[in-house]
Amino acid sequence: MKTLLKDNSIVIRPADKGSGIVIMNTEDYTNKLEKEMKDNGTYAEVTEDKTKKIENKVKKLVKQIHKDRMITDDFKSYLMPSGGTFGRLQGNPKIHKGTIPLRTIVNGRNHPTEKMAEVVENELREHVTSLPSYIKDTTDFLNKVTQIAQPLPNDTILFCFDVVALYPSVPRIEARTAIETALNLRMKQCIPTQTVLEMMDMVQENNSFSFANKHYIQKEGTAIGSHLGMNYASTYLGSWEKQLMDQAHQLPYAYYRYVDDVWGLWTHGEETLRRFHELANTIHPRIQVTLRFSKKQLEFLDVHTSIVNNVVTTDLFSKPTDKHMYLHMCSSHPESTKKAIPYGLGVRIKRICSSNDNYLRHRKDLKSHLQDRGYNANFIEDELGKVDAKERTDLLRYNNKENKTKRVPLVITFSRALPNIRRILWKHIQKLHTSDRMKQIFTEAPILAFKRDKNLQDILVHKKHNNLFFSKPNRCEPCGKYCAVCPYIMTSDKFEDHGGKQYNVKNYINCQSTNVVYAVFCKKCTKYVYVGETGDTLYQRQLLNLSRIKTKYGDPVAIHFYTDGHTIQDFSVMGLEKLHG
C-alpha cells in the first residue's frame, strides 16, 4: 500500500458510475483535465490563487447585508468565512463510455463561498420540487409511472433526453432571471430575494479552483461538486422546459426529469419526436440534449422501462461496467451495517421490479454477488427473507417516520476492539444523574452512533490525489491572514545551524500549522537562540512568547528579548519541521 501511495506515475480514481476503481497514468490524467480546462470556454486560467481576495469580498458582503438588517447575528456568524481554501479539481473516469472521458468535479469544501452556496441552494428547493417534471428519486419515478393513464395508445415511444454537461453549461444571465422569478414565488421569504441574488452572484463570480499548481475561475454555469448545483441548474431547466413546451406543436404523453436526465412517452410518431428534439436544441445554444428512443425498452436511472401490451413495466437496470463492489463482510463495520446491505439492496430490487419473476431473478444474482463479497448464504437469506415478506406497494410508499428521540448522540469511530459501549452507557447513567444539570441533559443514556475509520479508498484515492496535485512546497511562511504572528514568521525553504550547515524545511509550515518544531531567531544577534516544539498551532505558541516579552515575564526566551538592548522587533520565528498529526 505504501508503494502504491508513493508511486507518482499513477493516479487511482473511483469510476464515475458502477463502484469500480480505475488506475490511470498520471500524465494522461493530468493532460485530460488540463485539456478540458483549456478547450472549454467555461473556464479561464488566472495567474494567482484568489482565495484570500474572495474571502475578503465575502466578508464585506456579509457585513453589509447584516448592517442592512437582512440577516440575523447568528446568520452572519454562519456565513462569515475563516481560513478558506481554494476549490480542488478532480476527475472521475467514465468507464461506461468508449473514450473514457473524465467527469470534472470541483471539491469546494471550505471554499470562502461554501456557506452562501448552501443558503442559495436551500432557498431554491421549494420551487424545484414544485416543477411539473420534478423527480425526487427512483421511488418517486416509479410512483409517477403508475399514475400515467394506461393502457397507452398504440405505437407509443419511450424516449430519453440527456442534457450535455448541464452544470457548466447553464447560462448565468438567463439562470439569474429564472431564479429571481422563483425566489419571488416563495411562500416564506425569510431572506429577501435581492439578498439571495447578491449571495448567488458572489458564489458564481468567484468560483475559483486549482489543479497541479494552476489556478482557474469558472465563467459560466456552476461547478459539479458545488453546493450551489442541483437546484440552481434545475431552476433554469424548469424555465427552459416551459419555453420548449410553449413552442412545441405536439407535447409528450408523459415527461419527467431527474436533474439532467429526462424520461418521457411520445405518441405522435418518430418523425415528430425528432423535430421535438431539434426544437429542444434551439431553445438556448449552451443547452444541448441527446436523444434515445425505442418502442420496446429504455433504461432510465437504475430502471429498465418497457412497454408490454401497451403498459409500462419496470425492471432493475445495472450498467455492464458495474463491479458490484458492496461492503465486504470482513470490513470493520458494525453488524447492523452489514445486515442492512442485503436487506437494503433486496428492497431496492423488489421496489423497482414490477414483475415478481424479475425480482426473483435479480434476487438470485444479488445473493451471488454478496457471496463473492464474503457474505454467508444463511446470513443473506435471513435478510432477503424479510424482503420477500413485504408487498411491493408498501415499498413504494415513503417512510416518513419522524425522529422524536431527545437522547444526546455519542459519536465514536467504530472498531472491533471496542467493548460493549451501550452496556457501559446504561450501566453508568446513574453517575451522570447525581448532577441535577446532567440529569436534565441526559434524561436517558446517550444514543450511540458509529462513524467509520479511514479506509483504503481514503488513502489510495483521496490522499494520493491530494499529495500529487495539491501538496504545498516544503517551506515556512506567514499564513497570509495578517494575523498577529505573521510579521514575525520567517519565509524560507532552508535554514542554517551555528556552523553554517544548511538544512531543508520539512513539510509546509505557516502560523496555523500544528505539531511544529520551530526555532526562535534573534535579528540583533543574527542567530537562533532557542529550538522548541509545540502541539498547538505555531500562532498560539508564538503569541504566548510575544506576550511574555511584552510583559517581561521571567522565561529564558522572553528575557533574551527585553534585556541587553534587545526589543520585541528583534524576535522572529522559523518553522523547521511539521510533524505528523
Coordinates of C-alpha atoms in Angstrom, one line a residue:
M1 CA 0.0 0.0 0.0
K2 CA 2.9 2.4 0.8
T3 CA 4.4 1.6 -2.6
L4 CA 1.1 2.5 -4.3
L5 CA 0.8 5.7 -2.3
K6 CA 4.3 6.8 -3.2
D7 CA 4.1 5.8 -6.9
N8 CA 3.6 9.2 -8.6
S9 CA 3.4 7.6 -12.1
I10 CA -0.2 6.5 -11.4
V11 CA -3.5 8.1 -10.2
I12 CA -6.2 5.9 -8.6
R13 CA -9.7 7.3 -9.0
P14 CA -13.2 5.9 -8.4
A15 CA -15.2 5.2 -11.6
D16 CA -17.9 7.7 -12.4
K17 CA -20.6 5.0 -12.1
G18 CA -20.6 1.4 -11.1
S19 CA -18.5 1.3 -7.9
G20 CA -15.2 0.3 -9.8
I21 CA -11.7 1.7 -9.2
V22 CA -9.6 2.9 -12.1
I23 CA -5.8 3.2 -12.3
M24 CA -4.6 5.8 -14.7
N25 CA -1.2 7.0 -15.9
T26 CA -0.7 10.4 -14.1
E27 CA 0.4 12.1 -17.2
D28 CA -2.7 11.0 -19.1
Y29 CA -4.9 12.0 -16.3
T30 CA -3.3 15.4 -15.9
N31 CA -3.4 16.1 -19.7
K32 CA -7.1 15.2 -19.9
L33 CA -8.1 17.6 -17.1
E34 CA -5.9 20.4 -18.3
K35 CA -7.2 20.0 -21.9
E36 CA -10.8 20.2 -20.6
M37 CA -9.9 23.5 -18.8
K38 CA -8.1 24.9 -21.9
D39 CA -10.6 23.8 -24.6
N40 CA -13.8 24.5 -22.7
G41 CA -14.9 28.2 -22.9
T42 CA -16.5 27.8 -19.4
Y43 CA -13.1 28.1 -17.6
A44 CA -10.3 30.7 -17.6
E45 CA -6.8 30.3 -16.2
V46 CA -5.7 33.0 -13.7
T47 CA -2.3 33.9 -12.6
E48 CA -2.8 33.5 -8.8
D49 CA -4.7 31.8 -6.1
K50 CA -7.6 34.3 -5.4
T51 CA -8.8 32.6 -2.2
K52 CA -7.8 35.4 0.2
K53 CA -9.3 38.1 -2.0
I54 CA -12.5 36.1 -2.4
E55 CA -12.7 35.6 1.3
N56 CA -12.4 39.4 1.9
K57 CA -15.2 40.1 -0.6
V58 CA -17.5 37.5 1.1
K59 CA -16.8 39.1 4.5
K60 CA -17.6 42.6 3.1
L61 CA -20.9 41.4 1.6
V62 CA -21.9 39.5 4.8
K63 CA -21.2 42.6 6.9
Q64 CA -23.2 44.8 4.5
I65 CA -26.3 42.6 4.4
H66 CA -26.1 42.3 8.2
K67 CA -25.8 46.1 8.6
D68 CA -28.9 46.4 6.3
R69 CA -30.7 44.0 8.8
M70 CA -31.3 41.4 6.1
I71 CA -29.8 38.6 8.2
T72 CA -29.5 38.0 12.0
D73 CA -26.4 37.9 14.1
D74 CA -26.3 34.1 14.1
F75 CA -26.7 34.0 10.4
K76 CA -23.9 36.5 10.0
S77 CA -21.6 34.2 12.1
Y78 CA -22.7 31.2 10.0
L79 CA -21.9 32.9 6.6
M80 CA -18.6 34.6 7.7
P81 CA -15.7 32.6 6.2
S82 CA -12.5 31.9 8.1
G83 CA -9.4 30.2 6.7
G84 CA -10.9 29.3 3.4
T85 CA -9.2 27.2 0.8
F86 CA -9.4 27.0 -3.0
G87 CA -11.6 24.5 -4.7
R88 CA -9.8 21.3 -5.9
L89 CA -10.4 20.0 -9.4
Q90 CA -10.5 16.2 -9.8
G91 CA -11.9 13.8 -12.5
N92 CA -13.7 10.5 -12.3
P93 CA -13.3 8.2 -15.4
K94 CA -16.5 7.4 -17.2
I95 CA -15.6 3.8 -17.9
H96 CA -19.1 3.2 -19.4
K97 CA -18.1 5.4 -22.3
G98 CA -15.8 4.3 -25.1
T99 CA -13.1 7.1 -24.9
I100 CA -13.2 7.0 -21.1
P101 CA -13.6 10.8 -20.6
L102 CA -13.4 12.3 -17.2
R103 CA -16.3 13.8 -15.2
T104 CA -14.8 17.0 -13.8
I105 CA -15.7 17.7 -10.2
V106 CA -14.6 20.6 -8.0
N107 CA -14.3 19.9 -4.3
G108 CA -15.5 23.2 -2.8
R109 CA -15.2 22.1 0.8
N110 CA -14.1 25.1 3.0
H111 CA -14.2 27.5 0.0
P112 CA -15.0 31.0 1.2
T113 CA -18.4 30.9 -0.7
E114 CA -19.4 27.5 0.6
K115 CA -21.9 28.6 3.2
M116 CA -23.5 31.2 0.8
A117 CA -23.9 28.4 -1.8
E118 CA -25.7 26.3 0.7
V119 CA -28.1 29.1 1.6
V120 CA -29.0 29.9 -2.1
E121 CA -29.4 26.2 -3.0
N122 CA -31.8 25.8 0.0
E123 CA -33.9 28.8 -0.9
L124 CA -34.5 27.3 -4.4
R125 CA -35.6 23.9 -3.1
E126 CA -39.3 24.9 -2.8
H127 CA -39.5 26.0 -6.4
V128 CA -37.7 23.0 -7.8
T129 CA -39.8 20.4 -6.0
S130 CA -43.0 22.1 -7.4
L131 CA -41.9 21.8 -11.1
P132 CA -44.2 19.5 -13.1
S133 CA -41.3 17.4 -14.4
Y134 CA -39.6 17.1 -11.0
I135 CA -38.5 13.6 -9.9
K136 CA -37.0 13.2 -6.4
D137 CA -35.5 9.8 -6.8
T138 CA -36.2 6.3 -8.2
T139 CA -39.1 5.7 -5.9
D140 CA -40.8 8.9 -6.9
F141 CA -40.3 8.0 -10.6
L142 CA -41.9 4.6 -10.1
N143 CA -44.9 6.1 -8.4
K144 CA -45.3 8.7 -11.2
V145 CA -45.1 5.9 -13.8
T146 CA -48.0 4.1 -12.1
Q147 CA -50.1 7.4 -12.3
I148 CA -49.8 7.6 -16.1
A149 CA -53.0 6.8 -17.9
Q150 CA -52.7 3.2 -19.2
P151 CA -53.1 1.3 -21.4
L152 CA -51.1 3.5 -23.7
P153 CA -52.0 4.4 -27.2
N154 CA -50.7 2.1 -29.9
D155 CA -47.1 2.8 -31.1
T156 CA -46.2 4.8 -28.0
I157 CA -42.5 5.6 -28.0
L158 CA -40.2 5.6 -24.9
F159 CA -37.7 8.5 -25.1
C160 CA -34.9 10.0 -23.0
F161 CA -33.2 13.3 -23.2
D162 CA -29.7 13.7 -21.6
V163 CA -28.6 17.3 -21.1
V164 CA -24.9 17.5 -22.2
A165 CA -22.6 18.8 -19.4
L166 CA -25.5 20.6 -17.6
Y167 CA -23.8 22.2 -14.6
P168 CA -21.0 24.0 -16.5
S169 CA -23.4 24.8 -19.4
V170 CA -26.1 26.7 -17.6
P171 CA -26.3 30.3 -19.0
R172 CA -25.8 32.6 -16.0
I173 CA -27.8 35.6 -17.2
E174 CA -30.9 33.6 -18.1
A175 CA -30.5 31.5 -15.0
R176 CA -30.5 34.6 -12.8
T177 CA -33.7 35.8 -14.4
A178 CA -35.4 32.4 -13.8
I179 CA -34.0 32.3 -10.2
E180 CA -35.3 35.8 -9.4
T181 CA -38.8 34.7 -10.6
A182 CA -38.6 31.5 -8.5
L183 CA -37.4 33.4 -5.4
N184 CA -40.3 35.8 -5.6
L185 CA -42.8 32.9 -5.6
R186 CA -41.6 31.5 -2.2
M187 CA -44.2 31.1 0.4
K188 CA -41.8 32.1 3.2
Q189 CA -39.2 34.8 2.2
C190 CA -37.1 34.8 5.3
I191 CA -34.2 36.2 3.3
P192 CA -35.2 38.9 0.8
T193 CA -34.9 37.9 -2.9
Q194 CA -32.4 40.7 -3.6
T195 CA -30.1 39.5 -0.8
V196 CA -30.3 35.9 -2.1
L197 CA -29.4 37.1 -5.5
E198 CA -26.4 39.0 -4.2
M199 CA -25.2 35.9 -2.4
M200 CA -25.7 33.9 -5.6
D201 CA -23.7 36.4 -7.6
M202 CA -20.9 36.2 -5.1
V203 CA -20.8 32.5 -5.4
Q204 CA -20.9 32.3 -9.2
E205 CA -18.5 35.2 -9.9
N206 CA -15.9 33.7 -7.5
N207 CA -16.0 30.0 -8.3
S208 CA -12.2 29.5 -8.1
F209 CA -10.3 26.3 -8.0
S210 CA -6.8 24.8 -8.6
F211 CA -5.2 21.8 -10.1
A212 CA -1.5 20.9 -10.4
N213 CA -0.3 24.4 -9.3
K214 CA -2.6 26.1 -11.8
H215 CA -5.5 28.3 -10.9
Y216 CA -8.8 28.7 -12.6
I217 CA -12.1 30.7 -12.5
Q218 CA -15.4 29.4 -13.9
K219 CA -17.1 31.9 -16.1
E220 CA -20.3 30.1 -16.9
G221 CA -22.6 27.7 -15.2
T222 CA -21.8 26.2 -11.9
A223 CA -19.3 23.6 -10.8
I224 CA -20.1 19.9 -10.4
G225 CA -19.5 19.4 -6.7
S226 CA -20.5 22.9 -5.7
H227 CA -23.2 23.3 -3.0
L228 CA -24.9 25.6 -5.5
G229 CA -25.6 22.9 -8.0
M230 CA -28.8 20.8 -8.5
N231 CA -31.4 23.3 -7.5
Y232 CA -29.6 26.1 -9.4
A233 CA -29.4 24.1 -12.6
S234 CA -32.9 22.6 -12.2
T235 CA -34.5 26.1 -11.7
Y236 CA -33.1 27.2 -15.0
L237 CA -34.1 23.9 -16.7
G238 CA -37.7 24.5 -15.4
S239 CA -37.7 27.8 -17.3
W240 CA -36.1 26.1 -20.3
E241 CA -38.8 23.3 -20.3
K242 CA -41.6 25.9 -20.2
Q243 CA -40.2 27.6 -23.3
L244 CA -39.9 24.2 -25.0
M245 CA -43.5 23.2 -24.2
D246 CA -44.8 26.6 -25.3
Q247 CA -43.1 26.4 -28.7
A248 CA -43.8 22.7 -29.4
H249 CA -46.7 21.9 -31.7
Q250 CA -47.2 18.5 -30.1
L251 CA -46.4 17.6 -26.5
P252 CA -45.2 14.4 -24.8
Y253 CA -47.7 12.0 -23.3
A254 CA -45.5 12.0 -20.2
Y255 CA -42.4 14.0 -19.3
Y256 CA -40.3 13.6 -16.1
R257 CA -36.8 14.8 -15.3
Y258 CA -34.2 13.9 -12.7
V259 CA -31.7 16.8 -12.8
D260 CA -30.2 16.4 -16.3
D261 CA -31.9 13.1 -17.3
V262 CA -35.4 13.2 -18.9
W263 CA -37.8 10.2 -19.4
G264 CA -40.9 10.5 -21.4
L265 CA -43.6 8.9 -23.6
W266 CA -44.3 10.1 -27.1
T267 CA -47.5 9.3 -29.1
H268 CA -47.1 11.3 -32.3
G269 CA -44.7 9.2 -34.2
E270 CA -40.9 9.0 -34.7
E271 CA -40.6 11.9 -37.1
T272 CA -42.3 14.4 -34.8
L273 CA -40.2 13.2 -31.9
R274 CA -37.1 14.0 -33.8
R275 CA -38.4 17.5 -34.5
F276 CA -39.2 17.9 -30.8
H277 CA -35.6 17.0 -30.1
E278 CA -34.4 19.5 -32.7
L279 CA -36.6 22.2 -31.2
A280 CA -35.1 21.5 -27.7
N281 CA -31.6 22.2 -29.1
T282 CA -32.7 25.6 -30.3
I283 CA -34.0 27.0 -27.0
H284 CA -30.5 28.1 -25.9
P285 CA -27.2 27.4 -27.7
R286 CA -25.5 26.4 -24.4
I287 CA -28.1 23.7 -23.6
Q288 CA -27.9 20.7 -25.9
V289 CA -29.6 17.4 -25.3
T290 CA -29.1 14.0 -26.8
L291 CA -32.0 11.7 -27.7
R292 CA -32.5 8.0 -27.1
F293 CA -35.8 6.3 -28.0
S294 CA -37.4 2.9 -28.5
K295 CA -40.9 1.4 -28.8
K296 CA -39.8 -1.5 -26.7
Q297 CA -37.5 -0.7 -23.9
L298 CA -35.2 2.0 -22.5
E299 CA -33.2 2.4 -19.3
F300 CA -33.5 5.5 -17.1
L301 CA -31.6 6.0 -13.8
D302 CA -31.4 2.4 -12.4
V303 CA -34.7 1.4 -14.0
H304 CA -35.2 -0.6 -17.2
T305 CA -38.6 0.6 -18.6
S306 CA -40.5 -1.4 -21.2
I307 CA -43.8 -1.3 -23.0
V308 CA -45.6 -4.6 -22.8
N309 CA -49.2 -4.8 -24.1
N310 CA -49.4 -1.0 -24.0
V311 CA -48.5 -0.9 -20.3
V312 CA -45.2 0.4 -18.9
T313 CA -43.3 -2.2 -16.9
T314 CA -40.2 -1.7 -14.9
D315 CA -37.1 -3.8 -14.1
L316 CA -33.8 -3.3 -12.4
F317 CA -31.0 -1.8 -14.6
S318 CA -27.3 -2.1 -13.9
K319 CA -24.6 -0.8 -16.2
P320 CA -22.4 -3.5 -17.7
T321 CA -19.4 -1.8 -16.0
D322 CA -21.0 -2.2 -12.5
K323 CA -18.5 -4.2 -10.4
H324 CA -21.0 -4.8 -7.5
M325 CA -18.3 -3.9 -5.0
Y326 CA -20.5 -4.0 -2.0
L327 CA -19.2 -3.6 1.5
H328 CA -17.1 -6.7 2.3
M329 CA -18.2 -8.9 5.1
C330 CA -14.7 -8.7 6.7
S331 CA -14.7 -4.9 6.8
S332 CA -14.6 -3.1 10.1
H333 CA -18.2 -2.1 10.4
P334 CA -21.0 -2.8 12.9
E335 CA -23.1 -5.9 12.4
S336 CA -26.2 -3.8 11.8
T337 CA -24.5 -2.1 8.9
K338 CA -23.7 -5.5 7.3
K339 CA -27.2 -6.7 7.8
A340 CA -28.5 -3.5 6.1
I341 CA -26.6 -4.3 2.9
P342 CA -28.5 -7.4 1.7
Y343 CA -31.8 -6.1 3.1
G344 CA -31.4 -2.6 1.5
L345 CA -30.4 -4.0 -1.9
G346 CA -33.2 -6.5 -1.8
V347 CA -35.7 -3.8 -1.0
R348 CA -34.4 -1.7 -4.0
I349 CA -34.8 -4.7 -6.3
K350 CA -38.3 -5.5 -5.2
R351 CA -39.4 -1.9 -5.4
I352 CA -38.2 -1.5 -8.9
C353 CA -39.3 -4.8 -10.4
S354 CA -43.0 -4.7 -11.5
S355 CA -42.7 -8.5 -12.2
N356 CA -42.1 -11.0 -9.4
D357 CA -40.2 -13.2 -11.9
N358 CA -37.8 -10.4 -12.5
Y359 CA -37.4 -9.8 -8.7
L360 CA -36.6 -13.5 -8.1
R361 CA -34.0 -13.5 -11.0
H362 CA -32.2 -10.4 -9.6
R363 CA -32.5 -11.7 -6.1
K364 CA -30.5 -14.8 -7.2
D365 CA -27.9 -12.6 -8.8
L366 CA -27.7 -10.4 -5.7
K367 CA -27.1 -13.4 -3.5
S368 CA -24.2 -14.5 -5.8
H369 CA -22.6 -11.0 -5.7
L370 CA -22.9 -10.8 -1.9
Q371 CA -21.3 -14.3 -1.5
D372 CA -18.4 -13.0 -3.7
R373 CA -18.0 -10.3 -1.1
G374 CA -17.7 -12.8 1.8
Y375 CA -21.3 -12.9 3.0
N376 CA -22.6 -16.3 4.3
A377 CA -25.6 -17.8 2.4
N378 CA -27.7 -18.1 5.5
F379 CA -26.9 -14.6 6.6
I380 CA -28.1 -13.3 3.2
E381 CA -31.2 -15.4 3.2
D382 CA -32.2 -14.2 6.7
E383 CA -32.2 -10.6 5.4
L384 CA -33.7 -11.3 1.9
G385 CA -36.4 -13.4 3.6
K386 CA -37.6 -10.2 5.3
V387 CA -37.8 -8.5 1.9
D388 CA -39.8 -11.5 0.4
A389 CA -42.5 -11.0 3.1
K390 CA -43.1 -7.3 2.1
E391 CA -45.6 -6.1 -0.5
R392 CA -44.2 -4.0 -3.4
T393 CA -47.0 -1.5 -2.9
D394 CA -45.7 -0.9 0.7
L395 CA -42.2 -0.4 -0.6
L396 CA -43.3 2.3 -3.0
R397 CA -44.6 4.4 -0.1
Y398 CA -42.1 6.8 1.6
N399 CA -41.3 6.1 5.2
N400 CA -42.0 9.4 6.9
K401 CA -41.2 8.4 10.4
E402 CA -40.1 11.4 12.5
N403 CA -37.1 11.0 14.8
K404 CA -38.6 12.1 18.1
T405 CA -35.7 11.0 20.3
K406 CA -34.2 13.6 22.5
R407 CA -31.2 11.5 23.5
V408 CA -27.8 13.1 23.1
P409 CA -25.7 11.3 20.5
L410 CA -22.4 9.8 21.3
V411 CA -20.4 9.6 18.1
I412 CA -17.3 7.4 18.1
T413 CA -15.1 5.7 15.4
F414 CA -16.0 2.0 15.1
S415 CA -13.5 -0.7 15.9
R416 CA -13.9 -4.4 16.5
A417 CA -11.7 -3.9 19.6
L418 CA -14.3 -1.7 21.3
P419 CA -16.1 -3.1 24.4
N420 CA -19.9 -3.1 24.6
I421 CA -20.4 0.7 24.7
R422 CA -24.2 0.5 25.0
R423 CA -23.9 -1.6 28.1
I424 CA -21.4 0.7 29.6
L425 CA -23.6 3.8 28.9
W426 CA -26.6 2.2 30.6
K427 CA -24.6 0.9 33.5
H428 CA -23.1 4.3 34.4
I429 CA -26.0 6.6 33.5
Q430 CA -26.8 6.9 37.2
K431 CA -23.4 8.6 37.8
L432 CA -24.5 11.4 35.4
H433 CA -27.8 11.6 37.2
T434 CA -26.1 12.5 40.5
S435 CA -25.8 16.0 39.0
D436 CA -29.1 17.8 38.5
R437 CA -27.8 19.7 35.5
M438 CA -26.6 16.4 33.8
K439 CA -29.9 14.7 34.7
Q440 CA -31.7 17.4 32.7
I441 CA -29.4 17.0 29.7
F442 CA -29.1 13.2 29.8
T443 CA -32.7 12.1 30.7
E444 CA -31.7 8.7 29.2
A445 CA -28.3 7.2 28.3
P446 CA -26.8 8.8 25.2
I447 CA -27.7 7.2 21.9
L448 CA -24.7 5.5 20.3
A449 CA -23.7 6.4 16.8
F450 CA -20.6 5.0 15.0
K451 CA -18.6 6.6 12.2
R452 CA -16.2 4.7 10.1
D453 CA -12.5 4.8 10.3
K454 CA -10.3 5.7 7.3
N455 CA -10.5 3.0 4.6
L456 CA -8.2 2.1 1.6
Q457 CA -10.1 4.5 -0.7
D458 CA -9.4 7.4 1.6
I459 CA -5.7 6.6 1.5
L460 CA -5.1 5.4 -2.0
V461 CA -7.6 7.6 -3.9
H462 CA -8.2 10.8 -2.0
K463 CA -4.9 11.2 0.0
K464 CA -2.8 10.1 -3.0
H465 CA -4.6 12.5 -5.3
N466 CA -4.2 15.4 -2.9
N467 CA -0.5 14.6 -2.5
L468 CA 0.1 14.5 -6.2
F469 CA -1.8 17.7 -7.2
F470 CA -2.4 19.9 -4.2
S471 CA 0.5 19.4 -1.8
K472 CA 2.3 22.6 -0.8
P473 CA 6.1 23.1 -1.1
N474 CA 8.5 22.3 1.8
R475 CA 8.8 25.8 3.2
C476 CA 7.9 28.1 6.1
E477 CA 5.9 31.3 5.5
P478 CA 3.2 33.5 7.1
C479 CA -0.3 32.2 6.9
G480 CA -1.4 35.3 4.8
K481 CA -4.3 36.2 7.1
Y482 CA -2.4 39.1 8.5
C483 CA -2.6 37.6 12.0
A484 CA -0.6 38.9 15.0
V485 CA 2.2 36.4 14.4
C486 CA 2.6 36.9 10.6
P487 CA 5.1 39.8 10.9
Y488 CA 7.4 37.6 13.0
I489 CA 7.4 34.4 10.7
M490 CA 10.5 34.0 8.5
T491 CA 9.9 32.9 4.9
S492 CA 12.3 30.3 3.6
D493 CA 12.7 26.7 2.5
K494 CA 16.1 26.3 4.2
F495 CA 17.8 27.2 7.5
E496 CA 21.4 27.0 8.8
D497 CA 22.9 25.8 12.1
H498 CA 25.6 27.7 14.0
G499 CA 28.3 26.0 12.0
G500 CA 26.8 27.2 8.7
K501 CA 25.5 23.8 7.6
Q502 CA 22.2 24.1 5.6
Y503 CA 19.1 22.1 6.1
N504 CA 15.8 21.9 4.2
V505 CA 12.5 22.7 5.9
K506 CA 10.4 19.5 6.2
N507 CA 6.8 19.9 5.0
Y508 CA 4.8 23.1 4.6
I509 CA 4.6 25.3 7.7
N510 CA 2.7 28.6 8.5
C511 CA 1.2 30.3 11.5
Q512 CA -1.8 27.9 11.5
S513 CA 0.3 24.7 11.4
T514 CA 0.2 22.3 14.4
N515 CA 2.8 19.9 15.7
V516 CA 5.8 22.0 14.6
V517 CA 9.4 22.0 15.5
Y518 CA 10.5 25.7 15.4
A519 CA 13.5 27.9 16.1
V520 CA 13.4 31.4 17.6
F521 CA 15.8 33.8 15.7
C522 CA 17.3 37.0 17.1
K523 CA 17.9 39.6 14.4
K524 CA 20.3 41.6 16.6
C525 CA 22.5 38.5 17.4
T526 CA 21.9 37.1 13.9
K527 CA 21.5 33.6 15.3
Y528 CA 18.9 31.1 16.6
V529 CA 18.6 31.3 20.3
Y530 CA 16.0 28.6 21.0
V531 CA 14.6 25.5 19.4
G532 CA 11.3 24.2 20.6
E533 CA 8.3 22.0 19.7
T534 CA 4.5 22.7 20.0
G535 CA 1.5 20.6 19.6
D536 CA -0.7 23.7 19.3
T537 CA -0.6 26.0 16.3
L538 CA 2.6 27.9 15.7
Y539 CA 0.4 31.0 16.1
Q540 CA -0.8 30.1 19.6
R541 CA 2.8 29.3 20.8
Q542 CA 4.4 32.4 19.4
L543 CA 1.6 34.6 20.6
L544 CA 2.5 33.4 24.1
N545 CA 6.2 34.2 23.5
L546 CA 5.3 37.7 22.3
S547 CA 3.1 38.2 25.3
R548 CA 5.8 37.2 27.7
I549 CA 8.3 39.6 26.0
K550 CA 5.9 42.5 26.3
T551 CA 5.1 41.7 30.0
K552 CA 8.8 41.0 30.8
Y553 CA 8.0 37.5 32.0
G554 CA 10.8 35.5 33.6
D555 CA 11.0 33.0 30.8
P556 CA 14.5 32.5 29.2
V557 CA 13.3 33.2 25.7
A558 CA 11.4 36.3 26.8
I559 CA 14.4 37.6 28.9
H560 CA 16.7 37.5 25.9
F561 CA 14.4 39.9 24.0
Y562 CA 13.9 42.6 26.7
T563 CA 17.5 42.7 28.1
D564 CA 20.9 43.8 26.8
G565 CA 19.4 46.3 24.4
H566 CA 17.1 43.8 22.7
T567 CA 13.5 44.7 21.7
I568 CA 10.5 42.7 20.5
Q569 CA 11.4 43.8 17.0
D570 CA 14.5 41.5 17.2
F571 CA 12.2 38.5 17.6
S572 CA 11.4 36.2 14.7
V573 CA 10.4 32.5 14.2
M574 CA 11.4 29.8 11.7
G575 CA 9.4 26.6 11.3
L576 CA 11.8 23.7 10.8
E577 CA 9.6 20.7 10.6
K578 CA 5.9 19.8 10.6
L579 CA 5.5 16.6 12.4
H580 CA 2.7 14.1 11.5
G581 CA -0.7 14.6 13.1

